[in-house]
Coordinates of C-alpha atoms and ligand atoms in Angstrom, one line a residue:
M1 CA -17.4 7.7 -24.0
A2 CA -18.8 4.4 -26.1
P3 CA -20.7 3.3 -22.5
V4 CA -21.2 -0.6 -22.7
L5 CA -25.1 -1.6 -22.5
G6 CA -25.6 -4.7 -20.3
H7 CA -28.7 -6.3 -20.3
G8 CA -30.0 -6.8 -15.8
P9 CA -30.4 -10.5 -14.1
N10 CA -33.9 -10.0 -15.5
G11 CA -32.9 -9.1 -19.1
D12 CA -34.1 -5.4 -18.2
P13 CA -31.7 -2.9 -20.3
E14 CA -29.3 -2.4 -18.0
T15 CA -28.6 2.0 -17.1
Q16 CA -25.8 2.5 -19.6
L17 CA -22.5 2.0 -17.7
V18 CA -18.7 1.6 -18.4
E19 CA -17.3 -1.6 -18.0
S20 CA -13.6 -1.5 -17.1
R21 CA -11.3 -4.9 -18.0
V22 CA -9.0 -6.7 -15.7
L23 CA -7.4 -9.8 -16.1
I24 CA -6.8 -11.8 -13.0
I25 CA -3.7 -13.8 -13.1
M26 CA -4.2 -17.8 -11.1
T27 CA -1.0 -19.0 -9.8
G28 CA -2.6 -21.4 -7.3
G29 CA -2.6 -20.6 -3.3
T30 CA -4.7 -21.0 -0.1
I31 CA -7.3 -19.1 -2.0
C32 CA -8.4 -21.3 -4.9
M33 CA -7.5 -25.2 -2.6
Q34 CA -9.4 -28.1 -1.3
H35 CA -9.0 -30.7 1.2
S36 CA -7.7 -33.5 -0.3
P37 CA -6.4 -36.6 1.3
D38 CA -2.7 -34.8 1.2
G39 CA -3.9 -31.2 3.2
L40 CA -5.0 -28.6 1.1
V41 CA -3.7 -28.0 -2.6
P42 CA -4.9 -26.1 -5.2
V43 CA -8.0 -26.7 -7.2
T44 CA -8.8 -24.9 -11.8
G45 CA -11.4 -23.8 -12.2
F46 CA -11.8 -20.8 -10.4
L47 CA -14.3 -18.8 -12.5
K48 CA -16.4 -21.1 -12.8
E49 CA -16.4 -22.7 -9.2
A50 CA -15.8 -19.6 -7.2
M51 CA -16.5 -16.4 -8.9
A52 CA -19.3 -17.5 -10.3
P53 CA -21.4 -18.4 -7.9
R54 CA -21.0 -15.3 -5.9
P55 CA -23.1 -12.0 -6.6
S56 CA -20.5 -9.9 -5.9
F57 CA -18.6 -11.2 -8.5
N58 CA -21.1 -12.1 -10.7
D59 CA -24.0 -9.8 -12.4
A60 CA -25.2 -12.7 -13.6
S61 CA -25.5 -10.3 -17.6
A62 CA -25.7 -12.3 -20.6
P63 CA -21.9 -14.2 -20.7
V64 CA -19.1 -12.4 -22.3
Q65 CA -15.8 -14.3 -24.0
M66 CA -12.8 -12.2 -24.6
H67 CA -9.4 -12.6 -25.7
A68 CA -6.0 -13.0 -24.2
Y69 CA -2.5 -14.3 -24.9
K70 CA -1.0 -16.9 -23.6
N71 CA 2.5 -18.1 -24.3
G72 CA 2.3 -15.9 -27.6
E73 CA -1.2 -17.5 -28.3
K74 CA -4.0 -15.9 -28.7
I75 CA -6.8 -17.2 -26.3
I76 CA -10.6 -17.2 -25.9
L77 CA -11.2 -16.4 -22.2
D78 CA -14.9 -16.4 -20.7
S79 CA -15.6 -13.4 -18.3
L80 CA -17.9 -12.3 -15.9
R81 CA -18.4 -9.1 -14.6
T82 CA -19.3 -6.9 -10.7
P83 CA -22.5 -5.7 -10.0
P84 CA -22.1 -1.5 -10.7
T85 CA -19.1 -0.1 -8.3
A86 CA -19.3 2.5 -5.7
Y87 CA -17.7 3.7 -8.9
S88 CA -20.7 3.4 -11.6
R89 CA -18.8 1.3 -13.6
H90 CA -18.3 -2.5 -14.3
V91 CA -15.3 -4.4 -13.8
R92 CA -15.4 -6.7 -16.4
Y93 CA -12.5 -10.0 -15.9
G94 CA -11.0 -13.0 -17.2
I95 CA -8.9 -15.5 -15.3
L96 CA -6.1 -17.2 -17.4
E97 CA -4.8 -20.2 -14.8
F98 CA -0.7 -21.2 -14.5
S99 CA -0.7 -24.8 -15.0
P100 CA 0.3 -26.3 -12.4
L101 CA -1.9 -24.0 -9.8
L102 CA 1.3 -23.6 -7.4
D103 CA 1.8 -24.0 -3.7
S104 CA 3.6 -20.7 -3.5
S105 CA 6.0 -22.1 -1.4
S106 CA 7.3 -23.4 -4.7
I107 CA 7.6 -20.4 -6.9
S108 CA 11.1 -19.5 -8.2
S109 CA 11.9 -16.6 -11.1
I110 CA 10.3 -19.6 -13.1
G111 CA 7.1 -18.5 -12.4
W112 CA 8.0 -14.2 -11.6
T113 CA 8.5 -14.8 -15.3
E114 CA 5.8 -16.1 -16.3
I115 CA 3.7 -13.4 -14.3
A116 CA 5.3 -10.8 -16.0
L117 CA 5.4 -12.0 -19.2
T118 CA 1.6 -12.7 -19.1
V119 CA 1.1 -9.3 -18.5
K120 CA 3.6 -8.3 -20.6
E121 CA 1.5 -9.8 -23.8
N122 CA -2.1 -8.6 -22.4
Y123 CA -0.7 -5.5 -21.6
H124 CA -2.6 -3.5 -24.1
L125 CA -5.8 -5.2 -23.7
F126 CA -6.5 -4.8 -19.9
D127 CA -6.7 -1.8 -18.0
G128 CA -5.5 -3.9 -14.7
F129 CA -4.4 -7.0 -13.4
V130 CA -4.8 -8.5 -10.4
V131 CA -2.4 -12.0 -9.2
L132 CA -3.9 -14.0 -7.1
H133 CA -1.0 -16.5 -5.5
G134 CA -0.4 -17.8 -2.1
T135 CA 1.2 -16.0 1.3
D136 CA 4.0 -17.5 1.5
S137 CA 6.0 -16.4 -0.9
L138 CA 3.4 -13.1 -2.0
A139 CA 5.9 -10.4 -0.2
Y140 CA 8.7 -12.0 -2.4
S141 CA 6.5 -12.1 -5.9
A142 CA 5.6 -8.7 -5.5
S143 CA 9.1 -7.3 -4.8
A144 CA 9.9 -9.3 -7.4
L145 CA 7.6 -8.2 -9.8
S146 CA 8.4 -5.1 -8.7
F147 CA 12.0 -5.2 -10.4
M148 CA 11.7 -6.8 -13.4
M149 CA 9.0 -4.2 -14.7
T150 CA 10.2 -1.6 -15.9
D151 CA 8.6 1.9 -16.5
L152 CA 4.5 0.5 -15.6
G153 CA 2.2 2.3 -16.4
K154 CA -1.2 0.3 -15.2
P155 CA -1.6 -1.2 -12.2
V156 CA -0.4 -5.0 -10.7
I157 CA -1.8 -6.2 -7.2
L158 CA -1.6 -9.4 -6.0
T159 CA -3.2 -10.7 -3.5
G160 CA -3.8 -14.1 -2.0
S161 CA -6.1 -14.8 1.4
Q162 CA -5.4 -16.8 4.6
A163 CA -9.1 -19.1 4.1
S164 CA -9.7 -20.8 1.0
I165 CA -12.7 -19.5 -1.5
F166 CA -14.6 -22.5 -0.3
A167 CA -14.2 -21.9 3.6
L168 CA -17.1 -20.1 5.2
Q169 CA -15.1 -17.7 6.8
S170 CA -12.7 -16.7 4.8
D171 CA -10.4 -13.7 3.7
A172 CA -10.8 -14.4 0.2
V173 CA -13.7 -12.2 -1.0
D174 CA -12.7 -9.3 0.4
N175 CA -9.3 -9.4 -0.9
L176 CA -10.8 -10.5 -4.7
L177 CA -12.8 -7.6 -5.0
G178 CA -10.7 -5.3 -3.6
S179 CA -8.2 -5.9 -5.4
L180 CA -10.4 -6.0 -8.8
I181 CA -12.4 -2.3 -8.1
I182 CA -9.2 -1.5 -7.6
A183 CA -7.7 -2.4 -10.8
G184 CA -10.1 -1.0 -12.5
T185 CA -11.0 2.2 -11.1
F186 CA -7.8 2.8 -10.4
V187 CA -4.6 4.3 -12.2
I188 CA -2.3 3.1 -10.4
P189 CA 0.7 2.1 -12.2
E190 CA 2.4 0.1 -9.9
V191 CA 3.1 -3.6 -8.2
C192 CA 1.1 -3.5 -5.4
L193 CA -0.3 -6.0 -3.1
F194 CA -3.7 -5.1 -1.4
F195 CA -4.6 -7.1 1.8
H196 CA -7.0 -6.9 4.9
H197 CA -9.0 -3.8 3.3
T198 CA -5.7 -2.2 2.0
L199 CA -2.9 -1.9 -0.5
F200 CA 0.4 -1.6 -0.2
R201 CA 3.9 -1.5 -2.7
G202 CA 4.1 -4.5 -2.8
N203 CA 8.6 -3.8 -3.2
R204 CA 7.6 -2.7 1.1
T205 CA 5.6 -5.7 2.5
T206 CA 6.8 -8.7 4.3
K207 CA 3.9 -11.2 6.4
V208 CA 3.0 -10.8 9.7
S209 CA 1.2 -13.5 11.0
A210 CA 0.8 -17.2 9.8
S211 CA -2.9 -17.3 10.7
A212 CA -4.2 -13.6 11.1
F213 CA -6.3 -12.5 8.0
E214 CA -4.9 -9.4 8.4
A215 CA -1.3 -11.1 7.6
F216 CA 1.1 -8.2 5.8
D217 CA 2.4 -5.3 6.5
S218 CA 4.7 -2.6 5.1
P219 CA 6.6 -1.0 8.4
N220 CA 8.7 1.5 6.6
C221 CA 6.7 2.5 3.9
A222 CA 2.3 4.2 5.0
P223 CA 0.1 2.0 2.6
L224 CA -1.2 3.5 -0.8
A225 CA -4.8 2.5 -0.1
K226 CA -7.6 1.7 2.1
V227 CA -10.6 0.8 1.7
T228 CA -13.2 1.9 3.7
S229 CA -17.0 2.1 4.7
L230 CA -16.4 4.8 2.5
G231 CA -14.5 3.3 -0.8
V232 CA -11.3 3.3 -1.3
D233 CA -8.6 6.1 -0.2
V234 CA -5.8 6.4 -2.2
N235 CA -3.1 8.3 -0.9
W236 CA -2.2 9.9 -4.5
T237 CA 1.0 12.0 -3.2
L238 CA 3.2 8.8 -2.4
V239 CA 1.8 6.6 -5.5
R240 CA 4.8 6.6 -7.7
R241 CA 4.0 7.1 -11.6
P242 CA 6.5 6.0 -14.3
T243 CA 8.6 9.3 -15.5
R244 CA 10.9 8.0 -18.4
I245 CA 9.1 8.2 -21.6
A246 CA 9.7 4.2 -22.8
E247 CA 7.7 1.7 -22.9
F248 CA 6.8 -1.1 -20.6
Q249 CA 9.8 -3.5 -20.5
V250 CA 10.3 -7.0 -18.6
T251 CA 13.6 -8.3 -17.4
K252 CA 13.1 -12.1 -17.6
Y253 CA 14.9 -14.7 -14.7
I254 CA 16.4 -13.1 -12.4
D255 CA 19.5 -14.1 -10.7
T256 CA 18.1 -15.6 -7.3
A257 CA 20.0 -18.6 -7.5
H258 CA 23.6 -17.3 -7.3
V259 CA 22.7 -14.6 -3.9
A260 CA 21.8 -16.2 -0.2
C261 CA 20.6 -14.4 3.1
L262 CA 22.0 -14.9 6.6
R263 CA 20.3 -14.0 9.4
I264 CA 23.7 -12.9 12.3
F265 CA 23.6 -14.3 15.5
P266 CA 25.7 -13.8 18.9
G267 CA 28.4 -16.5 18.2
I268 CA 28.2 -16.3 14.5
K269 CA 30.8 -18.5 13.5
P270 CA 33.5 -16.8 10.9
E271 CA 34.0 -20.1 9.9
M272 CA 29.7 -20.6 8.9
L273 CA 29.8 -17.1 7.1
D274 CA 32.7 -18.4 5.5
S275 CA 31.3 -21.7 4.0
V276 CA 28.1 -19.3 2.4
L277 CA 30.5 -17.5 0.8
R278 CA 32.2 -19.5 -0.2
V279 CA 29.4 -21.4 -2.8
P280 CA 30.4 -21.8 -5.9
D281 CA 29.3 -19.2 -7.9
L282 CA 27.8 -17.1 -4.9
R283 CA 27.6 -13.5 -6.5
G284 CA 25.4 -11.9 -3.6
L285 CA 24.1 -12.2 0.2
I286 CA 21.5 -10.5 1.7
L287 CA 22.9 -9.8 5.3
E288 CA 21.1 -9.4 8.6
T289 CA 22.3 -7.4 10.8
F290 CA 21.2 -6.4 14.5
G291 CA 19.5 -3.5 14.3
M292 CA 20.8 -0.5 12.8
G293 CA 22.7 -2.6 10.7
N294 CA 25.7 -4.3 13.4
A295 CA 27.4 -7.6 12.9
P296 CA 29.3 -8.5 15.6
G297 CA 33.5 -7.9 13.7
G298 CA 35.0 -11.3 15.5
V299 CA 37.8 -12.4 17.9
D300 CA 41.1 -10.3 16.0
G301 CA 38.1 -9.1 13.1
S302 CA 38.2 -13.0 11.9
L303 CA 34.6 -12.0 10.6
T304 CA 35.0 -8.5 9.2
R305 CA 37.4 -10.3 7.2
V306 CA 35.8 -12.9 5.6
I307 CA 33.8 -10.9 4.8
K308 CA 36.1 -7.6 3.5
D309 CA 37.3 -11.1 1.3
A310 CA 34.0 -12.4 0.3
V311 CA 33.8 -8.3 -1.5
E312 CA 37.5 -8.4 -2.3
R313 CA 36.3 -11.5 -4.9
G314 CA 33.1 -9.8 -6.1
I315 CA 30.4 -11.0 -4.3
V316 CA 27.7 -8.5 -3.6
I317 CA 26.7 -8.0 0.4
V318 CA 24.1 -5.9 2.0
N319 CA 23.2 -5.2 5.5
V320 CA 19.6 -4.9 6.0
S321 CA 18.6 -5.1 9.4
Q322 CA 16.7 -8.0 11.5
C323 CA 14.4 -5.6 13.2
T324 CA 11.1 -4.6 11.4
N325 CA 11.1 -1.0 11.4
G326 CA 14.1 1.2 10.9
F327 CA 17.0 1.0 8.8
V328 CA 20.8 0.5 9.0
S329 CA 23.4 2.6 9.0
P330 CA 26.8 3.3 9.8
L331 CA 26.5 5.0 12.8
Y332 CA 27.3 2.3 15.5
A333 CA 31.5 1.1 15.4
P334 CA 30.7 -2.2 13.9
G335 CA 28.4 -0.7 11.0
T336 CA 31.1 1.5 9.9
I337 CA 33.9 -1.5 9.9
L338 CA 30.9 -2.9 7.6
G339 CA 30.4 -0.5 5.5
R340 CA 34.9 0.2 5.4
A341 CA 34.8 -3.8 4.2
G342 CA 32.9 -2.9 1.6
V343 CA 29.1 -3.9 2.5
V344 CA 26.5 -1.8 1.1
F345 CA 24.1 0.1 3.5
G346 CA 20.3 -1.2 2.6
H347 CA 18.7 1.0 4.5
D348 CA 15.4 0.5 4.9
L349 CA 14.7 -2.5 2.6
T350 CA 13.1 -5.7 4.1
T351 CA 14.9 -8.5 3.3
E352 CA 12.2 -9.3 0.6
A353 CA 13.0 -7.1 -1.3
A354 CA 16.9 -7.0 -1.0
L355 CA 17.4 -10.3 -1.4
T356 CA 15.4 -10.1 -5.2
K357 CA 16.4 -6.7 -6.2
L358 CA 19.9 -7.5 -5.8
G359 CA 18.4 -10.8 -8.4
Y360 CA 16.9 -8.0 -10.1
L361 CA 20.4 -5.7 -11.3
L362 CA 22.0 -9.6 -11.2
A363 CA 20.4 -9.9 -14.5
V364 CA 20.3 -7.1 -16.3
Q365 CA 23.2 -6.9 -19.0
N366 CA 26.4 -5.3 -18.7
L367 CA 26.2 -3.9 -15.2
S368 CA 29.7 -3.3 -13.5
Y369 CA 30.1 -4.6 -9.8
S370 CA 30.3 -0.1 -8.4
D371 CA 26.5 -0.8 -10.4
I372 CA 25.3 -3.0 -8.8
T373 CA 26.1 -1.4 -5.0
A374 CA 25.5 2.3 -6.4
Q375 CA 22.2 0.7 -7.7
M376 CA 21.7 -1.3 -4.5
A377 CA 21.8 1.5 -2.2
H378 CA 19.5 4.1 -3.5
S379 CA 15.6 3.5 -4.3
I380 CA 15.1 2.3 -7.8
R381 CA 10.8 1.5 -7.7
G382 CA 9.9 3.0 -4.5
E383 CA 11.5 0.1 -2.3
M384 CA 13.7 2.4 0.1
T385 CA 13.3 5.8 1.5
E386 CA 15.0 8.2 0.4
M387 CA 16.0 11.5 1.5
T388 CA 13.1 13.9 1.6
T389 CA 13.9 16.9 -0.3
P390 CA 11.7 20.3 0.9
S391 CA 8.6 20.8 -1.5
F392 CA 6.4 23.4 -1.7
S393 CA 3.5 24.5 -2.8
H394 CA 2.7 27.1 -5.7
P395 CA 0.5 30.2 -5.2
D396 CA -3.2 29.4 -6.7
G397 CA -2.3 31.0 -10.2
T398 CA -4.1 34.4 -11.8
L399 CA -7.3 34.0 -11.3
D400 CA -9.4 35.1 -8.4
P401 CA -12.0 32.5 -7.4
T402 CA -14.2 34.0 -6.2
L403 CA -14.7 36.3 -9.9
V404 CA -14.7 33.0 -11.7
K405 CA -16.4 31.0 -8.7
L406 CA -13.7 27.9 -9.4
T407 CA -11.9 26.6 -6.7
P408 CA -8.8 27.2 -6.1
A409 CA -7.9 23.6 -6.6
E410 CA -9.5 24.4 -10.6
A411 CA -8.7 27.5 -10.6
T412 CA -5.0 26.6 -10.4
F413 CA -5.7 23.7 -12.9
A414 CA -7.1 26.5 -15.8
A415 CA -4.1 28.5 -14.7
L416 CA -2.0 25.5 -16.6
G417 CA -4.4 24.9 -19.3
Y418 CA -3.2 28.5 -20.8
A419 CA 0.2 27.8 -19.9
V420 CA -0.2 24.9 -21.4
Q421 CA -2.5 25.9 -24.2
R422 CA 0.0 29.0 -24.8
G423 CA 3.1 26.4 -24.9
E424 CA 5.1 28.5 -21.5
L425 CA 6.7 25.6 -20.8
R426 CA 8.5 27.9 -18.1
N427 CA 5.4 28.5 -16.4
V428 CA 3.7 24.7 -16.9
C429 CA 6.9 23.7 -15.2
E430 CA 6.5 26.3 -12.4
M431 CA 3.3 25.4 -11.3
L432 CA 3.8 21.4 -10.5
E433 CA 7.4 22.1 -8.9
G434 CA 5.2 21.7 -5.7
K435 CA 5.6 17.1 -5.4
E436 CA 1.6 17.5 -3.8
S437 CA 0.3 19.7 -5.5
G438 CA 2.5 18.4 -8.8
H439 CA 0.9 15.0 -8.8
Q440 CA -2.9 17.0 -8.1
L441 CA -2.8 18.4 -11.0
L442 CA -0.8 16.1 -13.2
K443 CA -4.0 13.7 -12.3
Q444 CA -6.7 16.7 -12.3
A445 CA -8.9 17.1 -15.2
D446 CA -11.5 20.2 -16.9
Y447 CA -15.3 19.8 -17.0
A448 CA -14.1 17.6 -19.9
G449 CA -11.8 15.6 -18.5
N450 CA -9.2 16.4 -20.1
T451 CA -5.8 16.3 -17.9
A452 CA -3.1 18.8 -18.3
L453 CA -1.5 16.0 -21.0
H454 CA -4.6 15.8 -23.1
L455 CA -3.8 19.5 -23.2
A456 CA -1.2 19.8 -24.4
A457 CA -1.7 17.0 -26.9
M458 CA -4.3 19.8 -28.2
S459 CA -2.3 22.4 -27.7
A460 CA 0.9 20.2 -30.1
S461 CA 3.1 21.1 -27.6
P462 CA 5.7 18.6 -27.7
D463 CA 8.6 19.9 -24.7
I464 CA 5.3 20.7 -22.3
I465 CA 4.3 17.1 -23.2
K466 CA 8.2 15.6 -22.3
E467 CA 8.1 17.6 -19.3
L468 CA 4.6 15.6 -18.1
L469 CA 5.7 12.6 -18.7
T470 CA 8.5 12.7 -16.5
R471 CA 6.8 14.1 -13.7
G472 CA 4.6 10.9 -14.2
A473 CA 1.4 12.0 -15.7
S474 CA -0.6 8.7 -17.4
V475 CA -0.7 8.3 -20.7
H476 CA -3.6 5.9 -20.5
T477 CA -5.8 8.0 -18.5
R478 CA -8.9 8.9 -20.8
N479 CA -11.2 12.2 -21.4
S480 CA -14.9 12.2 -20.6
A481 CA -15.1 11.6 -24.4
N482 CA -13.0 7.7 -23.4
N483 CA -9.9 9.8 -25.9
T484 CA -6.5 9.0 -24.3
P485 CA -3.9 12.4 -25.0
L486 CA -2.4 9.8 -28.1
F487 CA -5.6 10.4 -30.0
L488 CA -6.0 14.0 -29.8
A489 CA -2.2 14.1 -30.9
R490 CA -3.1 12.6 -33.4
R491 CA -5.6 14.6 -34.5
T492 CA -3.3 18.1 -34.4
A493 CA -1.3 15.3 -36.7
N494 CA 1.8 16.8 -34.7
R495 CA 4.6 14.1 -35.4
E496 CA 6.9 14.1 -32.6
C497 CA 3.9 14.6 -29.8
V498 CA 2.8 11.4 -31.2
E499 CA 5.9 9.9 -31.3
L500 CA 6.7 10.7 -27.5
L501 CA 3.5 9.5 -26.3
E502 CA 3.8 5.8 -28.4
N503 CA 7.1 6.1 -27.0
A504 CA 6.0 6.4 -23.0
G505 CA 3.2 3.4 -23.6
G506 CA 0.3 5.4 -25.2
H507 CA -1.9 3.1 -27.3
L508 CA -5.3 3.9 -29.2
W509 CA -8.1 1.7 -28.0
V510 CA -10.3 -0.3 -30.6
D511 CA -12.8 2.5 -30.9
E512 CA -10.3 5.2 -31.1
R513 CA -8.9 3.2 -33.9
A514 CA -11.8 3.1 -35.7
R515 CA -12.7 6.7 -35.8
S516 CA -9.1 7.6 -36.2
G517 CA -8.8 5.8 -39.4
A518 CA -5.8 4.2 -37.7
S519 CA -4.4 0.7 -39.0
T520 CA -4.1 -2.5 -36.5
P521 CA -1.0 -3.2 -34.8
K522 CA -0.7 -6.5 -33.6
L523 CA -2.3 -6.9 -30.2
V524 CA -6.0 -5.9 -31.7
D525 CA -8.6 -6.7 -28.9
E526 CA -9.1 -4.5 -26.6
P527 CA -12.0 -3.9 -24.8
P528 CA -14.7 -2.0 -25.9
S529 CA -13.3 1.8 -24.5
R530 CA -14.3 3.3 -21.2
P531 CA -13.0 6.3 -19.3
M532 CA -10.5 5.8 -17.0
S533 CA -11.0 9.3 -14.5
P534 CA -8.3 10.4 -14.0
G535 CA -9.1 11.9 -9.9
Q536 CA -9.2 8.6 -9.1
Ligands
LIG601 N1 0.7 -22.5 1.2 C1 0.0 -21.3 0.7 C2 0.9 -20.8 0.2 O1 1.5 -19.5 -0.2 C3 -0.6 -20.5 1.8 C4 -1.3 -19.7 1.5 O2 -1.7 -19.1 0.2 O3 -2.0 -18.6 2.7 O4 0.8 -20.9 -1.5

């Protein structure tokens, strides 16, 4: 480990604590707004004006500049760091501000693309990303970004606030600090929304209050984490991980311009629906229906005919419920009739997720109508509840816990370690089989901070590496010596293992590169490294 030596406010050398790095992407919103003759407007200079003066965001250590990328250009950012967190580290951060800053009601596919590309070009330089954003369209943006980002391996957390950070009573500090600490501490590789002490999966959220601090809810999916007085309680069994051996990718410019959204109401006229469905170049419609997915058929089935005709013209129509909780299904006759007319059941998708998911699928090259309707009915980023499959836990392994004085979890991990070391792929698979215990084992580490993926990298076992990666093991976790699995794989000189880890998005950090004598890739300005511990 190469910890960063900091200086305290009085210039005294501080205890050596590691630093994680987080990039804040400021898009605008109430959090950075101040009063103007035209009402509240976003103002620039957030780092200097809002964060530097607050001790919870600034430990008063010597200023440090950091590199980042903006529109392909290398730039220098001022940075600040938090005081030590409960996880014995500082979070160092810099801010990239959008120009102009937006009221989020004006965001569109262009703004989402700018956010996603900013994450992409700075991906190798930071441990996590916090996107500051207005609350009005926050759930749409979180949903959109979740679809636009494929094989994401690091946290991207969107947040904002109901009151400006400059107001006396505001939720801004809690929301921002919570997001920074989570993004700098935990490998939660999802697009998330953090608000009012709660971390949600972004594409499950909806804004439920225009004024309360508890402004967001995730009605059909439990929170990924909660912040309490004891720390951050992460629900690891819910956290999704990339399970393909592929690099992080971004899909630009999703197509929400050709998708409409219509709420069914009692007495709706077929002509009204028909005129929406005949908007030139319309490609999709999100239909918000009653209860479990019902809509009136219209006199003599005229409304159903309008829908059927539109489906025949190639318009994708997705059924989502007007109810906050629950899901749509062909339980009642009106829902069944919609299904027969070719409407896709969006299960428990929020409108925000349905709209942005459809926009995303329409932007993906070479997808046919049936590819799109098939994907709309299934979860691609955890946005809808999948049918549950039975899972079981593996017994504690072969070691006797009393004999070796290991906890049951340590004994199981030790057994896994031996199986990895011996290249026993079948045993490894069996041990990872239970959903809950399998996830636990993937992020568990030994006394030296080595995860199963580190052990597999050291054992030069490509089959096992592949198995671990496709089950969601993180390539970004570092052991107590600050080494990634890729660094260890390079030491064994097993080309296949190195390639697998690189293809899964693994990269060397600056100090690893210096130690391994590797040549420097394009993006060179990684921070001094620090461990992201797997249990966190
Ligand atoms: N109108 C603001 C926005 O969405 C509201 C907020 O940030 O809370 O940008």
